[in-house]
mmCIF file of C-alpha atoms in Angstrom:
data_model
loop_
_atom_site.group_PDB
_atom_site.id
_atom_site.type_symbol
_atom_site.label_atom_id
_atom_site.label_comp_id
_atom_site.label_asym_id
_atom_site.label_seq_id
_atom_site.Cartn_x
_atom_site.Cartn_y
_atom_site.Cartn_z
ATOM 1 C CA MET A 1 84.213 94.315 86.763
ATOM 2 C CA ILE A 2 84.082 97.442 89.126
ATOM 3 C CA GLU A 3 84.153 95.147 92.137
ATOM 4 C CA THR A 4 86.952 93.293 90.803
ATOM 5 C CA TRP A 5 89.128 96.479 90.133
ATOM 6 C CA THR A 6 88.155 97.635 93.784
ATOM 7 C CA ASN A 7 89.427 94.221 95.320
ATOM 8 C CA ILE A 8 92.548 94.378 93.120
ATOM 9 C CA ILE A 9 93.205 97.937 94.455
ATOM 10 C CA LEU A 10 92.515 97.027 97.882
ATOM 11 C CA ASN A 11 94.542 94.014 97.679
ATOM 12 C CA ILE A 12 97.476 96.265 96.424
ATOM 13 C CA ILE A 13 96.937 98.677 99.318
ATOM 14 C CA ILE A 14 97.064 95.921 101.847
ATOM 15 C CA SER A 15 100.070 94.380 100.446
ATOM 16 C CA PHE A 16 101.928 97.578 100.168
ATOM 17 C CA PHE A 17 101.161 98.042 103.884
ATOM 18 C CA ILE A 18 102.385 94.757 105.016
ATOM 19 C CA LEU A 19 105.418 94.675 102.654
ATOM 20 C CA SER A 20 106.471 98.349 103.821
ATOM 21 C CA GLY A 21 106.140 97.093 107.126
ATOM 22 C CA SER A 22 108.329 94.078 106.843
ATOM 23 C CA PHE A 23 110.899 96.212 104.909
ATOM 24 C CA PHE A 24 111.018 98.638 108.025
ATOM 25 C CA LEU A 25 111.204 95.988 110.595
ATOM 26 C CA LEU A 26 114.062 94.393 108.518
ATOM 27 C CA SER A 27 115.915 97.604 108.286
ATOM 28 C CA SER A 28 115.439 98.168 111.854
ATOM 29 C CA SER A 29 116.671 94.826 112.727
ATOM 30 C CA ILE A 30 119.588 95.536 110.347
ATOM 31 C CA GLY A 31 120.302 98.921 112.081
ATOM 32 C CA VAL A 32 120.419 97.682 115.464
ATOM 33 C CA VAL A 33 123.158 95.171 114.628
ATOM 34 C CA ARG A 34 125.092 97.318 112.365
ATOM 35 C CA PHE A 35 125.181 100.762 114.044
ATOM 36 C CA PRO A 36 127.938 101.536 116.212
ATOM 37 C CA ASP A 37 126.669 103.140 119.480
ATOM 38 C CA VAL A 38 123.527 103.256 121.587
ATOM 39 C CA TYR A 39 122.180 106.553 120.304
ATOM 40 C CA THR A 40 122.109 105.490 116.628
ATOM 41 C CA ARG A 41 120.902 101.939 117.443
ATOM 42 C CA LEU A 42 117.988 103.300 119.275
ATOM 43 C CA HIS A 43 117.200 105.565 116.346
ATOM 44 C CA ALA A 44 117.020 102.479 114.340
ATOM 45 C CA ALA A 45 115.131 100.520 117.168
ATOM 46 C CA THR A 46 112.414 103.031 117.672
ATOM 47 C CA LYS A 47 111.682 104.823 114.488
ATOM 48 C CA ALA A 48 111.862 102.036 111.711
ATOM 49 C CA SER A 49 110.045 99.503 114.254
ATOM 50 C CA THR A 50 107.413 102.104 114.815
ATOM 51 C CA LEU A 51 106.642 102.315 111.180
ATOM 52 C CA GLY A 52 107.185 98.677 110.589
ATOM 53 C CA ILE A 53 104.683 97.457 113.337
ATOM 54 C CA SER A 54 102.078 99.986 112.214
ATOM 55 C CA GLY A 55 102.362 99.173 108.647
ATOM 56 C CA ILE A 56 101.904 95.578 109.351
ATOM 57 C CA LEU A 57 98.844 96.176 111.946
ATOM 58 C CA ILE A 58 97.303 98.657 109.414
ATOM 59 C CA GLY A 59 97.685 96.120 106.671
ATOM 60 C CA THR A 60 96.063 93.449 108.835
ATOM 61 C CA PHE A 61 93.324 95.899 109.803
ATOM 62 C CA LEU A 62 92.378 96.655 106.318
ATOM 63 C CA TYR A 63 92.546 92.928 105.410
ATOM 64 C CA LEU A 64 90.317 91.879 107.946
ATOM 65 C CA TYR A 65 87.645 94.754 107.287
ATOM 66 C CA VAL A 66 87.587 94.113 103.521
ATOM 67 C CA ALA A 67 87.659 90.358 103.652
ATOM 68 C CA HIS A 68 85.497 89.590 106.757
ATOM 69 C CA SER A 69 83.974 92.880 107.454
ATOM 70 C CA ILE A 70 85.588 92.699 111.026
ATOM 71 C CA VAL A 71 86.422 96.025 112.689
ATOM 72 C CA SER A 72 89.054 95.179 115.121
ATOM 73 C CA GLY A 73 89.661 97.492 118.059
ATOM 74 C CA LYS A 74 92.338 95.473 119.157
ATOM 75 C CA LEU A 75 94.489 96.192 116.151
ATOM 76 C CA LEU A 76 93.512 99.900 116.489
ATOM 77 C CA LEU A 77 94.533 99.863 120.186
ATOM 78 C CA ALA A 78 97.904 98.286 119.417
ATOM 79 C CA ILE A 79 98.667 100.701 116.614
ATOM 80 C CA LEU A 80 97.858 103.682 119.238
ATOM 81 C CA PHE A 81 99.841 102.000 122.028
ATOM 82 C CA THR A 82 102.704 101.478 119.373
ATOM 83 C CA PHE A 83 102.868 105.241 118.425
ATOM 84 C CA LEU A 84 102.440 106.443 122.035
ATOM 85 C CA THR A 85 105.124 104.113 123.825
ATOM 86 C CA VAL A 86 107.989 103.140 121.348
ATOM 87 C CA PRO A 87 109.204 106.783 121.041
ATOM 88 C CA VAL A 88 108.900 107.416 124.845
ATOM 89 C CA SER A 89 110.819 104.335 125.492
ATOM 90 C CA GLY A 90 113.478 105.129 123.065
ATOM 91 C CA HIS A 91 113.860 108.539 124.647
ATOM 92 C CA MET A 92 113.943 107.215 128.312
ATOM 93 C CA ILE A 93 116.738 104.913 127.175
ATOM 94 C CA SER A 94 118.706 107.392 125.459
ATOM 95 C CA ARG A 95 118.191 109.473 128.623
ATOM 96 C CA ALA A 96 119.537 106.720 130.771
ATOM 97 C CA ALA A 97 122.631 106.404 128.481
ATOM 98 C CA HIS A 98 123.307 110.171 128.724
ATOM 99 C CA ARG A 99 123.118 109.813 132.735
ATOM 100 C CA LYS A 100 125.716 106.843 132.584
ATOM 101 C CA GLU A 101 127.765 109.142 130.571
ATOM 102 C CA VAL A 102 127.706 106.910 127.378
ATOM 103 C CA LYS A 103 129.401 109.153 124.683
ATOM 104 C CA PRO A 104 128.275 108.985 120.943
ATOM 105 C CA LEU A 105 130.872 107.455 118.601
ATOM 106 C CA THR A 106 130.687 110.278 116.167
ATOM 107 C CA ASN A 107 133.077 113.395 115.435
ATOM 108 C CA ASN A 108 130.263 115.703 116.665
ATOM 109 C CA GLN A 109 131.159 115.748 120.657
ATOM 110 C CA ASN A 110 129.076 118.700 121.324
ATOM 111 C CA ASP A 111 126.527 118.007 123.928
ATOM 112 C CA GLU A 112 123.645 120.193 123.719
ATOM 113 C CA TYR A 113 121.545 118.210 126.515
ATOM 114 C CA GLU A 114 124.385 118.552 128.827
ATOM 115 C CA GLU A 115 124.412 122.264 128.356
ATOM 116 C CA ALA A 116 120.650 122.689 128.489
ATOM 117 C CA LEU A 117 120.813 120.478 131.966
ATOM 118 C CA GLN A 118 123.693 122.991 133.395
ATOM 119 C CA LYS A 119 121.587 125.863 132.264
ATOM 120 C CA SER A 120 118.548 124.594 133.904
ATOM 121 C CA MET A 121 120.181 123.737 137.214
ATOM 122 C CA LYS A 122 121.717 127.200 137.435
ATOM 123 C CA GLU A 123 118.438 128.794 136.925
ATOM 124 C CA THR A 124 116.917 126.509 139.321
ATOM 125 C CA ALA A 125 119.600 127.352 141.789
ATOM 126 C CA ARG A 126 119.237 131.164 141.199
ATOM 127 C CA LYS A 127 115.480 131.215 142.050
ATOM 128 C CA LYS A 128 115.935 129.543 145.334
#
């Protein structure tokens, strides 16, 4: 009886991770298609997909561990690699868009990044 309840709870946890990961990936896909500019699309493409991929990989890892007693190092490395690379790639793409002078399509036109760059350039010129 105890083993049955444990299996049920583990199956619910595994299902939760896989379903929530699928939901985040679907949300990410919809966001990439529906959001108006590159910055908001990057938000959807990086944050939701990181959670979605990680959720599915965690669910898969738990399934392999519980059902087959396999500890998959490849899945753990994939989770780590996803957490390290997706936010950095999103940051680099947004930085490239900013350097190409792509403006956001919002009412807030205050460009704090440009102000910080100008301030940094002035301080660098003053030190020389």
